[in-house]
Amino acid sequence: MNVAQQQPKTHQANDFDAVIIGAGFAGMYMLHSLREAGFSAKVFEAAGDVGGVWYHNRYPGARCDTESMVYTYLFSEKLYKDWTWTSRYPDQPEILSYLNYVADNFDLRKDIQLNTRIKAAHYDEANENWQIYINDGTRVTAKYFIPAVGGLSATNVPNFKGLNSFKGEWYHTGNWPKDKVDFKGKRVGVIGTGSSGVQIIPIIAEEADHLTVFQRTAQYMIPARNHQLDPEIIQQTKADYKNIKQKVRNSNTGDLRKTMNCSVWEITGEERLQELEAAWERGGPLPSFTDVFTDERANETIGEFLRSKISEIVHDPKIAEKLMPNYYYGTKRQVLNTNYLETYNRNNVTLADVKKAPIEEITPKGLRTTEKEYELDILVFATGYDAITGPLFKIDIRGRNGISLKEKWNNGGQISTYLGLATSGFPNLFLITGPESPAGFTNNVAVIESNVEWIIECVKYLREHDLNTIEPEQEAEAAWSKSCTELANSTLFVKTESWWTGANIPGKPRGLPLYLGGYKKYLQICKEIVDKEYEGFSLL
Ligand code: N01
């Protein structure tokens, strides 16, 4: 820690101690924690209600692929015991109800201003505060600025020629309307086969007259095997709260998934197959062998297993062939599904390979690939997000000397943070699930909780020590970023085009700006830095 001796300063009074953007899991827990610690805080939320991504992702079939017993706040034992999740993987309406329940239960709404978009936040060096500009032209000030905008909230609608000419309806999964979209009797097209596409496709297929899926990259599929939770299991889970919380914090992924703690090669091929078959029957993420994301041959053993399942499920060998992935297994985020592959056995579903015959344009009647025109009444974009940096870059965030975050990070080409929590030149700005945090590879709610708790400890420390600002020292930040890059480069993840690597957005700089050392290790590092009185930070 570097604490400079300085004269006391007189500052203009701030409107709030902290301004937070976003009323999702992160923003709401941040608000609650700040208030509990005696700080004044205000959340600004662009949507019409709380919920964050779960407010917007109301497409049919939307469901979390982390189990409900851990995709939930663990900070309050009472909350954990009072709320009852009904299924293994909670669906969007249930998660949204939960977040509304949390907002009411902790009386958060009085400090959340809805329907309000923040367009800019500028650091004022003279006053050592943040000037936060709202879309309606007004401005508020705060000592701390916390954009809790998540990594997957900036939707990506590819810039296809002719979209405006389309005479039908079109929607993006991440910005789904509140009113039901009626697919009955319609010819529907879905572009994209990631987590969102894979969830919506089987539902639309059941309702629509005809569905065409435009697939660019075939994905590995793992069954979710979602089910209603047995009342006895619910009681056991609630009783086991303390143990579950501890296990989550001691895990690499912030959840309770099975890990193998051995290399693919340490067990026989037969044993491996048994493990994989058992996991397939159980549903949920496959158990992770220690070398599966570093050793190409180890990775291929899992890829081969999953490809064999496609041939077993999909009746038409030509369609099965088109559905065969050929990237390293798991180097795009794993997709859990319910009846996805089975959907291609229906006779009202067509699979169009748009890697082979790319999309040329959207026409008034539908969509034209280099091969043919598909006539459509409804077009669904399940085309993902400008992830990790996208949501932050939508806000004009400027630190010292008026330098914007986008400029500092060279438009995403040179991201540098310290612990994913802060970045030099931007005093008193805190990130939650930010770049170079373990988000994206870890249960998001777990990362959110630990980030929020770290921030609260930090601002309490500043208050107790009568300090005005905190920001990373450049050397400490550079070392953290370097370690993130080195870890990422030692894996197969960087060899695949995905939203993790920025390759899904044309022109976006490539890289993998996330911490891949595991959640448990991340928590240890964050704690050590606090124990050493904020080593690597400059406190003034
Ligand atoms: O987005 P994606 P997503 N032309 O980027 C295709 C979380 N999430 O919304 O692979 C044609 O994964 C693209 O093709 P390709 C979760 O973390 C969680 O599905 O780039 N196709 C791909 O098939 C997840 O990982 C849940 O070649 C184009 C698809 O669109 C993350 O959000 C549910 C294209 C995008 O897949 C993102 O998932 C939903 C183009 N120009 C989301 N551009 C659950 O918890 C893109 N594509 C279950």
XYZ file of C-alpha atoms and ligand atoms in Angstrom:
588
model
C 0.000 0.000 0.000
C 1.149 3.491 -0.746
C -0.466 6.041 1.591
C 0.657 9.568 0.953
C 0.697 12.221 3.659
C -1.434 15.139 2.593
C -3.285 18.196 3.785
C -6.996 17.726 4.551
C -9.037 18.858 1.542
C -12.353 20.651 1.393
C -14.693 19.104 -1.123
C -18.148 19.953 -2.354
C -20.744 17.653 -0.749
C -21.678 14.641 -2.853
C -25.227 13.620 -3.647
C -24.375 10.046 -2.636
C -21.461 8.108 -1.238
C -21.879 5.660 -4.087
C -23.679 5.486 -7.410
C -24.289 2.056 -8.864
C -25.452 1.275 -12.389
C -27.721 -1.728 -12.752
C -30.286 -3.468 -10.549
C -29.343 -7.075 -11.240
C -27.746 -9.542 -8.839
C -24.639 -7.329 -8.546
C -26.212 -3.886 -8.212
C -28.786 -4.973 -5.679
C -26.348 -6.748 -3.386
C -23.965 -3.784 -3.672
C -26.750 -1.386 -2.675
C -27.822 -3.545 0.260
C -24.247 -3.922 1.512
C -23.446 -0.223 1.231
C -26.575 0.701 3.138
C -25.875 -1.889 5.840
C -22.416 -0.352 6.253
C -23.928 3.128 6.670
C -23.155 4.574 3.223
C -25.693 6.412 1.098
C -26.131 4.815 -2.321
C -28.311 5.098 -5.392
C -28.873 2.585 -8.169
C -29.770 3.756 -11.668
C -31.370 1.115 -13.847
C -32.285 1.567 -17.516
C -35.016 -1.103 -17.468
C -38.537 -0.755 -16.131
C -37.858 -3.022 -13.161
C -35.144 -4.861 -11.270
C -33.584 -8.097 -12.544
C -30.697 -7.115 -14.831
C -30.183 -9.667 -17.611
C -33.018 -11.735 -16.143
C -35.377 -8.821 -16.784
C -34.442 -8.720 -20.457
C -33.830 -12.409 -21.251
C -37.487 -13.392 -21.118
C -37.392 -15.480 -24.293
C -39.300 -18.776 -24.197
C -37.133 -21.487 -22.667
C -34.774 -19.070 -20.871
C -33.304 -20.922 -17.941
C -30.096 -20.720 -15.952
C -27.519 -23.441 -16.476
C -26.116 -23.202 -12.956
C -28.082 -25.104 -10.331
C -30.565 -23.106 -8.252
C -29.061 -24.151 -4.910
C -25.943 -22.107 -5.802
C -27.210 -19.633 -8.423
C -28.597 -17.635 -5.555
C -27.366 -15.215 -2.913
C -25.544 -16.951 -0.110
C -24.828 -13.851 1.983
C -27.953 -14.256 4.104
C -28.831 -17.568 5.715
C -32.345 -16.296 6.354
C -32.854 -15.383 2.704
C -31.457 -18.768 1.644
C -33.925 -20.529 3.915
C -36.936 -18.301 3.264
C -36.830 -18.627 -0.524
C -37.691 -21.946 -2.156
C -36.387 -22.800 -5.622
C -38.635 -25.264 -7.373
C -36.385 -26.760 -10.045
C -32.804 -27.920 -10.466
C -32.108 -25.227 -13.076
C -34.316 -22.197 -12.371
C -36.195 -20.677 -15.293
C -36.206 -16.964 -16.076
C -39.620 -16.193 -14.503
C -38.541 -17.841 -11.244
C -35.211 -15.985 -11.132
C -36.973 -12.709 -11.851
C -39.483 -13.424 -9.055
C -36.555 -14.136 -6.734
C -34.837 -10.849 -7.571
C -38.108 -8.978 -7.045
C -38.514 -10.771 -3.721
C -34.993 -9.685 -2.721
C -35.725 -6.080 -3.738
C -38.894 -6.056 -1.594
C -37.516 -8.069 1.286
C -34.517 -5.770 1.786
C -36.537 -2.666 0.925
C -34.151 -1.834 -1.922
C -36.597 -0.138 -4.273
C -36.551 3.203 -2.479
C -32.927 3.635 -3.599
C -33.348 2.314 -7.145
C -34.319 4.716 -9.906
C -35.766 2.763 -12.821
C -36.099 3.748 -16.498
C -32.927 5.790 -16.153
C -29.889 5.311 -18.356
C -26.484 6.670 -17.352
C -24.673 7.988 -20.398
C -21.398 9.150 -18.833
C -19.372 9.165 -15.636
C -16.380 11.507 -15.331
C -13.882 11.656 -12.513
C -13.456 15.160 -11.125
C -9.893 15.430 -9.834
C -10.435 18.692 -7.944
C -13.347 17.332 -5.952
C -12.159 13.723 -5.937
C -15.591 12.523 -6.912
C -17.528 11.127 -9.865
C -19.837 13.298 -11.923
C -22.499 11.001 -13.288
C -24.573 12.129 -16.245
C -28.090 10.815 -16.769
C -29.749 10.617 -20.184
C -32.358 13.224 -19.213
C -29.596 15.846 -18.927
C -29.313 15.826 -15.135
C -26.172 15.025 -13.162
C -25.406 13.526 -9.766
C -22.144 13.242 -7.838
C -20.722 10.404 -5.780
C -17.468 9.483 -4.120
C -17.608 5.925 -5.448
C -18.771 4.837 -8.881
C -19.768 1.205 -9.388
C -20.953 0.209 -12.877
C -22.556 -3.152 -12.018
C -23.454 -3.722 -15.645
C -22.384 -7.370 -15.987
C -20.413 -8.876 -18.832
C -23.301 -10.084 -20.968
C -25.736 -7.195 -21.225
C -24.726 -5.467 -24.488
C -26.647 -7.401 -27.144
C -25.030 -8.159 -30.497
C -27.266 -7.784 -33.534
C -24.946 -8.453 -36.485
C -24.920 -5.701 -39.032
C -26.634 -7.687 -41.792
C -27.459 -5.778 -44.924
C -31.197 -5.160 -45.315
C -32.433 -5.751 -41.743
C -34.547 -2.595 -41.913
C -36.293 -3.862 -45.030
C -37.608 -7.010 -43.287
C -41.421 -7.013 -43.342
C -41.778 -9.572 -40.541
C -41.051 -9.256 -36.814
C -37.556 -9.658 -35.406
C -36.253 -10.028 -31.871
C -32.973 -10.518 -29.992
C -33.101 -13.088 -27.176
C -31.364 -10.669 -24.818
C -33.969 -7.978 -25.298
C -37.151 -10.026 -25.493
C -40.542 -8.241 -25.322
C -42.845 -8.625 -22.324
C -45.830 -9.617 -24.462
C -45.889 -13.176 -25.733
C -44.537 -13.623 -29.243
C -46.933 -15.907 -31.088
C -45.101 -18.428 -33.280
C -48.243 -20.404 -34.163
C -48.625 -20.949 -37.898
C -45.476 -18.898 -38.576
C -42.279 -19.525 -40.504
C -39.556 -18.717 -38.025
C -35.782 -18.375 -38.426
C -33.284 -18.482 -35.542
C -29.729 -17.265 -36.080
C -27.302 -18.636 -33.495
C -26.819 -21.880 -31.610
C -25.157 -20.808 -28.343
C -26.844 -21.145 -24.931
C -29.714 -18.819 -25.895
C -30.421 -20.347 -29.318
C -30.254 -23.867 -27.945
C -32.873 -23.022 -25.329
C -35.332 -21.236 -27.596
C -35.049 -23.560 -30.639
C -36.892 -26.614 -29.196
C -39.728 -24.406 -27.886
C -40.239 -22.579 -31.181
C -40.098 -25.885 -33.086
C -43.062 -27.157 -31.092
C -45.161 -24.091 -31.830
C -44.191 -22.796 -35.261
C -45.353 -24.008 -38.617
C -41.730 -24.238 -39.714
C -38.409 -23.405 -38.089
C -35.121 -22.811 -39.883
C -32.004 -22.761 -37.704
C -29.079 -20.805 -39.161
C -26.020 -22.421 -37.600
C -22.520 -20.985 -38.067
C -20.693 -23.197 -35.575
C -21.971 -26.561 -34.375
C -21.714 -26.789 -30.580
C -21.049 -29.576 -28.111
C -24.295 -30.478 -26.358
C -24.724 -31.752 -22.828
C -28.159 -32.643 -21.426
C -29.353 -30.448 -18.552
C -31.805 -33.036 -17.213
C -33.686 -30.360 -15.408
C -36.347 -31.545 -12.976
C -38.572 -30.305 -10.202
C -36.851 -30.416 -6.821
C -38.086 -32.974 -4.348
C -39.404 -31.269 -1.130
C -37.056 -33.453 0.887
C -34.047 -32.292 -1.165
C -35.154 -28.688 -0.708
C -35.234 -29.148 3.090
C -31.836 -30.869 3.093
C -30.317 -28.138 0.957
C -31.602 -25.399 3.241
C -30.346 -27.255 6.325
C -26.965 -27.636 4.634
C -26.601 -23.876 3.978
C -23.297 -23.339 5.814
C -21.642 -26.332 4.201
C -22.859 -25.333 0.715
C -21.538 -21.807 1.162
C -18.161 -23.109 2.260
C -17.985 -25.611 -0.602
C -18.805 -22.900 -3.151
C -16.032 -20.674 -1.810
C -13.623 -23.599 -1.882
C -14.373 -24.571 -5.459
C -12.734 -23.623 -8.727
C -15.988 -22.715 -10.429
C -18.134 -21.229 -7.654
C -20.559 -24.133 -7.722
C -20.802 -27.771 -6.645
C -19.983 -29.534 -9.927
C -17.954 -32.703 -9.827
C -14.252 -32.295 -10.512
C -11.976 -35.230 -11.318
C -8.695 -34.007 -9.741
C -6.818 -36.242 -12.155
C -5.638 -36.189 -15.749
C -7.599 -37.894 -18.510
C -4.672 -40.327 -18.791
C -4.587 -41.310 -15.112
C -7.599 -43.569 -15.493
C -8.288 -46.218 -18.120
C -10.356 -45.517 -21.226
C -13.072 -47.714 -19.784
C -13.139 -45.815 -16.478
C -13.245 -42.528 -18.380
C -16.173 -43.702 -20.428
C -17.982 -44.786 -17.275
C -17.439 -41.343 -15.735
C -18.672 -39.618 -18.870
C -21.707 -41.878 -19.264
C -22.612 -41.308 -15.596
C -22.277 -37.544 -16.100
C -24.385 -37.717 -19.266
C -27.140 -39.491 -17.318
C -26.860 -37.067 -14.381
C -27.016 -34.043 -16.660
C -25.184 -30.767 -16.091
C -21.550 -29.863 -16.765
C -19.192 -32.754 -17.427
C -16.612 -33.446 -14.705
C -13.473 -31.533 -15.457
C -10.211 -33.463 -15.794
C -7.096 -31.459 -14.924
C -5.658 -31.521 -18.458
C -8.769 -31.264 -20.572
C -8.217 -27.611 -21.459
C -4.451 -27.792 -21.875
C -3.795 -31.102 -23.646
C -5.284 -31.388 -27.144
C -5.420 -35.176 -27.025
C -7.061 -35.224 -23.595
C -9.582 -32.689 -24.872
C -10.334 -34.828 -27.903
C -11.363 -37.792 -25.730
C -14.284 -35.713 -24.426
C -15.048 -34.220 -27.852
C -15.217 -37.695 -29.339
C -17.604 -38.868 -26.616
C -19.962 -35.943 -27.190
C -19.896 -36.309 -30.974
C -20.852 -39.975 -30.631
C -23.967 -38.864 -28.725
C -25.043 -36.689 -31.651
C -25.030 -39.678 -33.984
C -27.045 -41.683 -31.453
C -29.746 -39.020 -31.072
C -30.135 -37.450 -34.526
C -31.755 -39.879 -36.971
C -30.668 -38.359 -40.309
C -26.893 -38.923 -40.691
C -26.548 -35.878 -42.967
C -28.094 -33.596 -40.332
C -26.043 -35.298 -37.591
C -22.928 -34.571 -39.620
C -23.795 -30.859 -39.813
C -24.251 -30.818 -36.024
C -20.768 -32.211 -35.329
C -18.539 -29.624 -33.618
C -14.897 -29.455 -34.608
C -13.418 -27.024 -32.101
C -11.762 -28.026 -28.809
C -14.480 -29.258 -26.456
C -15.451 -26.662 -23.805
C -13.498 -23.806 -25.385
C -16.792 -22.145 -26.161
C -18.901 -21.970 -23.021
C -20.565 -25.339 -22.403
C -24.156 -25.474 -23.553
C -26.679 -27.415 -21.503
C -29.794 -28.363 -23.394
C -33.209 -29.912 -23.173
C -34.351 -31.712 -26.342
C -32.084 -29.649 -28.586
C -30.618 -32.453 -30.699
C -33.980 -34.283 -30.707
C -35.509 -31.195 -32.349
C -33.692 -32.044 -35.590
C -35.729 -35.265 -35.836
C -38.880 -33.181 -36.387
C -40.069 -32.693 -39.919
C -40.881 -28.985 -39.450
C -37.235 -28.086 -38.708
C -34.489 -27.255 -41.220
C -30.824 -26.819 -40.316
C -29.026 -24.329 -42.562
C -25.231 -24.347 -42.382
C -24.289 -20.674 -42.689
C -20.594 -21.356 -42.394
C -20.799 -23.223 -45.703
C -23.335 -20.836 -47.257
C -23.030 -17.536 -45.314
C -25.873 -15.108 -44.726
C -25.747 -12.456 -47.459
C -28.632 -10.230 -46.450
C -31.971 -9.899 -44.767
C -34.632 -9.347 -47.399
C -38.195 -7.984 -47.103
C -39.419 -11.601 -47.214
C -36.779 -13.306 -45.086
C -33.113 -14.145 -45.233
C -30.831 -14.888 -48.158
C -27.706 -16.996 -47.876
C -25.247 -17.508 -50.708
C -27.292 -20.627 -51.518
C -30.964 -19.577 -51.346
C -33.609 -17.287 -49.886
C -35.609 -18.484 -46.853
C -39.059 -16.895 -46.473
C -39.745 -16.010 -42.847
C -42.442 -14.326 -40.759
C -40.313 -14.006 -37.613
C -36.546 -13.784 -37.267
C -34.875 -14.427 -33.896
C -31.344 -13.243 -33.226
C -29.737 -15.560 -30.700
C -26.464 -13.943 -31.692
C -25.069 -13.225 -28.263
C -23.298 -10.255 -26.775
C -20.477 -7.789 -27.103
C -19.186 -9.383 -23.936
C -16.964 -8.383 -21.008
C -16.007 -4.859 -22.140
C -19.093 -4.101 -24.292
C -21.391 -3.017 -21.439
C -18.697 -0.759 -19.912
C -17.817 0.854 -23.247
C -21.455 1.841 -23.789
C -20.948 4.394 -21.004
C -18.523 7.273 -21.492
C -16.383 6.551 -18.410
C -13.479 8.983 -17.969
C -10.827 8.944 -15.268
C -7.905 11.220 -14.522
C -6.936 13.722 -17.274
C -10.209 13.007 -19.065
C -8.891 9.690 -20.421
C -11.745 7.332 -21.243
C -11.769 3.682 -20.207
C -12.102 2.778 -23.866
C -8.969 4.795 -24.715
C -7.023 3.409 -21.764
C -7.873 -0.140 -22.769
C -7.148 0.644 -26.406
C -10.701 -0.245 -27.361
C -10.365 -3.585 -25.562
C -6.941 -4.415 -27.017
C -5.008 -3.655 -23.862
C -7.283 -4.327 -20.946
C -5.639 -3.923 -17.583
C -7.223 -4.166 -14.171
C -6.102 -5.141 -10.736
C -7.999 -8.270 -9.594
C -10.757 -7.349 -12.052
C -11.922 -4.929 -9.359
C -10.274 -1.625 -10.242
C -8.105 0.024 -12.872
C -5.411 2.685 -12.506
C -6.296 6.219 -13.515
C -9.888 5.651 -12.386
C -9.876 6.328 -8.635
C -12.794 5.005 -6.578
C -14.244 3.124 -9.528
C -15.083 -0.472 -8.633
C -15.937 -3.240 -11.053
C -18.061 -6.293 -10.256
C -17.472 -9.377 -12.453
C -15.178 -7.105 -14.446
C -12.530 -7.980 -17.042
C -9.739 -10.127 -15.519
C -12.037 -11.416 -12.777
C -13.026 -15.117 -12.828
C -16.491 -14.250 -14.233
C -17.436 -16.155 -17.361
C -15.690 -19.271 -16.060
C -17.339 -19.217 -12.645
C -20.872 -19.123 -11.281
C -21.578 -15.431 -11.745
C -23.499 -14.983 -8.498
C -20.550 -16.366 -6.540
C -18.156 -13.879 -8.171
C -20.640 -11.060 -7.587
C -20.925 -11.846 -3.885
C -17.195 -12.008 -3.319
C -16.526 -8.857 -5.379
C -19.199 -6.899 -3.502
C -17.852 -8.083 -0.154
C -14.313 -7.080 -1.131
C -15.519 -3.604 -2.181
C -17.417 -3.120 1.078
C -14.386 -4.048 3.160
C -12.366 -1.621 1.087
C -14.658 1.409 1.403
C -15.030 0.769 5.133
C -11.241 0.748 5.390
C -11.032 4.062 3.523
C -13.621 5.569 5.856
C -11.920 4.263 8.978
C -8.553 5.621 7.842
C -9.936 8.928 6.607
C -8.732 8.287 3.061
C -10.266 9.874 -0.017
C -9.228 7.644 -2.884
C -8.008 4.231 -3.881
C -6.647 3.090 -7.227
C -4.245 0.378 -8.370
C -0.567 1.108 -8.788
C 0.423 0.634 -12.421
C 3.043 -2.050 -11.713
C 0.660 -4.189 -9.639
C -2.006 -3.831 -12.299
C 0.393 -4.748 -15.091
C 1.518 -7.827 -13.153
C -2.093 -8.964 -12.628
C -2.948 -8.483 -16.301
C 0.186 -10.326 -17.348
C -0.669 -13.258 -15.099
C -4.207 -13.377 -16.555
C -2.852 -13.363 -20.112
C -0.232 -16.007 -19.364
C -2.778 -18.281 -17.719
C -5.155 -17.881 -20.665
C -2.396 -18.465 -23.212
C -1.467 -21.743 -21.538
C -4.929 -23.151 -22.348
C -6.852 -24.217 -25.431
C -9.489 -21.526 -24.782
C -7.485 -18.937 -26.725
C -7.458 -21.150 -29.817
C -11.209 -20.931 -30.340
C -13.415 -18.123 -31.608
C -15.868 -17.295 -28.834
C -17.310 -14.401 -26.870
C -14.608 -15.113 -24.289
C -11.955 -14.215 -26.867
C -13.880 -11.325 -28.464
C -13.941 -13.140 -31.802
C -17.745 -13.016 -32.043
C -17.703 -9.249 -32.698
C -16.186 -8.159 -36.028
C -13.203 -5.862 -35.450
C -13.022 -6.447 -31.695
C -9.464 -6.992 -30.450
C -8.735 -10.620 -29.578
C -7.713 -11.782 -26.152
C -9.124 -13.596 -23.162
C -9.390 -10.949 -20.452
C -10.558 -13.207 -17.626
C -8.778 -14.830 -14.677
C -8.453 -18.568 -15.290
C -6.685 -19.540 -12.094
C -9.898 -20.721 -10.427
C -12.326 -19.095 -8.019
C -10.766 -20.432 -4.814
C -7.317 -19.176 -5.771
C -8.796 -15.805 -6.804
C -10.438 -15.404 -3.388
C -7.150 -16.257 -1.684
C -5.270 -13.619 -3.703
C -7.928 -10.969 -3.046
C -7.771 -11.717 0.689
C -3.967 -11.676 0.819
C -3.923 -8.223 -0.757
C -6.355 -6.926 1.878
C -4.362 -8.608 4.659
C -1.291 -6.766 3.401
C -3.267 -3.512 3.729
C -4.138 -3.201 0.055
C -0.794 -4.121 -1.388
C -0.528 -2.833 -4.961
C -3.068 -0.078 -4.409
C -2.385 3.592 -3.891
C -4.518 5.101 -1.119
C -4.623 8.853 -0.636
O -24.505 -16.157 -27.316
P -23.253 -16.944 -27.945
P -25.648 -16.714 -26.357
N -23.873 -14.981 -38.346
O -22.266 -15.893 -28.289
C -23.980 -17.045 -33.692
C -24.881 -16.748 -21.180
N -26.198 -17.350 -21.281
O -26.614 -15.601 -26.120
O -20.365 -19.651 -32.666
C -24.245 -16.201 -37.952
O -22.834 -18.068 -27.090
C -22.750 -17.633 -33.064
O -22.020 -18.375 -34.018
P -20.423 -18.622 -33.778
C -23.815 -17.833 -21.284
O -22.681 -17.422 -20.575
C -26.512 -18.267 -20.352
O -26.197 -17.970 -26.832
O -19.872 -17.306 -33.332
N -24.232 -16.611 -36.676
C -23.381 -18.487 -31.959
O -23.894 -19.680 -32.454
C -23.561 -17.870 -22.744
O -22.350 -18.465 -23.112
C -27.714 -18.900 -20.450
O -19.934 -19.086 -35.080
C -23.811 -15.729 -35.762
C -24.534 -17.593 -31.514
O -24.832 -16.732 -32.604
C -23.633 -16.402 -23.074
O -24.703 -15.909 -22.290
C -28.622 -18.619 -21.445
C -23.427 -14.431 -36.106
C -24.191 -16.753 -30.324
O -23.857 -17.566 -29.259
C -23.923 -16.079 -24.511
O -24.886 -17.003 -25.021
C -28.264 -17.685 -22.374
C -23.455 -14.073 -37.459
N -23.062 -12.855 -37.868
C -27.058 -17.047 -22.278
N -23.064 -13.771 -34.982
C -27.992 -19.914 -19.451
O -27.720 -19.779 -18.288
C -23.224 -14.648 -33.968
N -23.681 -15.832 -34.442
C -28.536 -21.154 -19.948
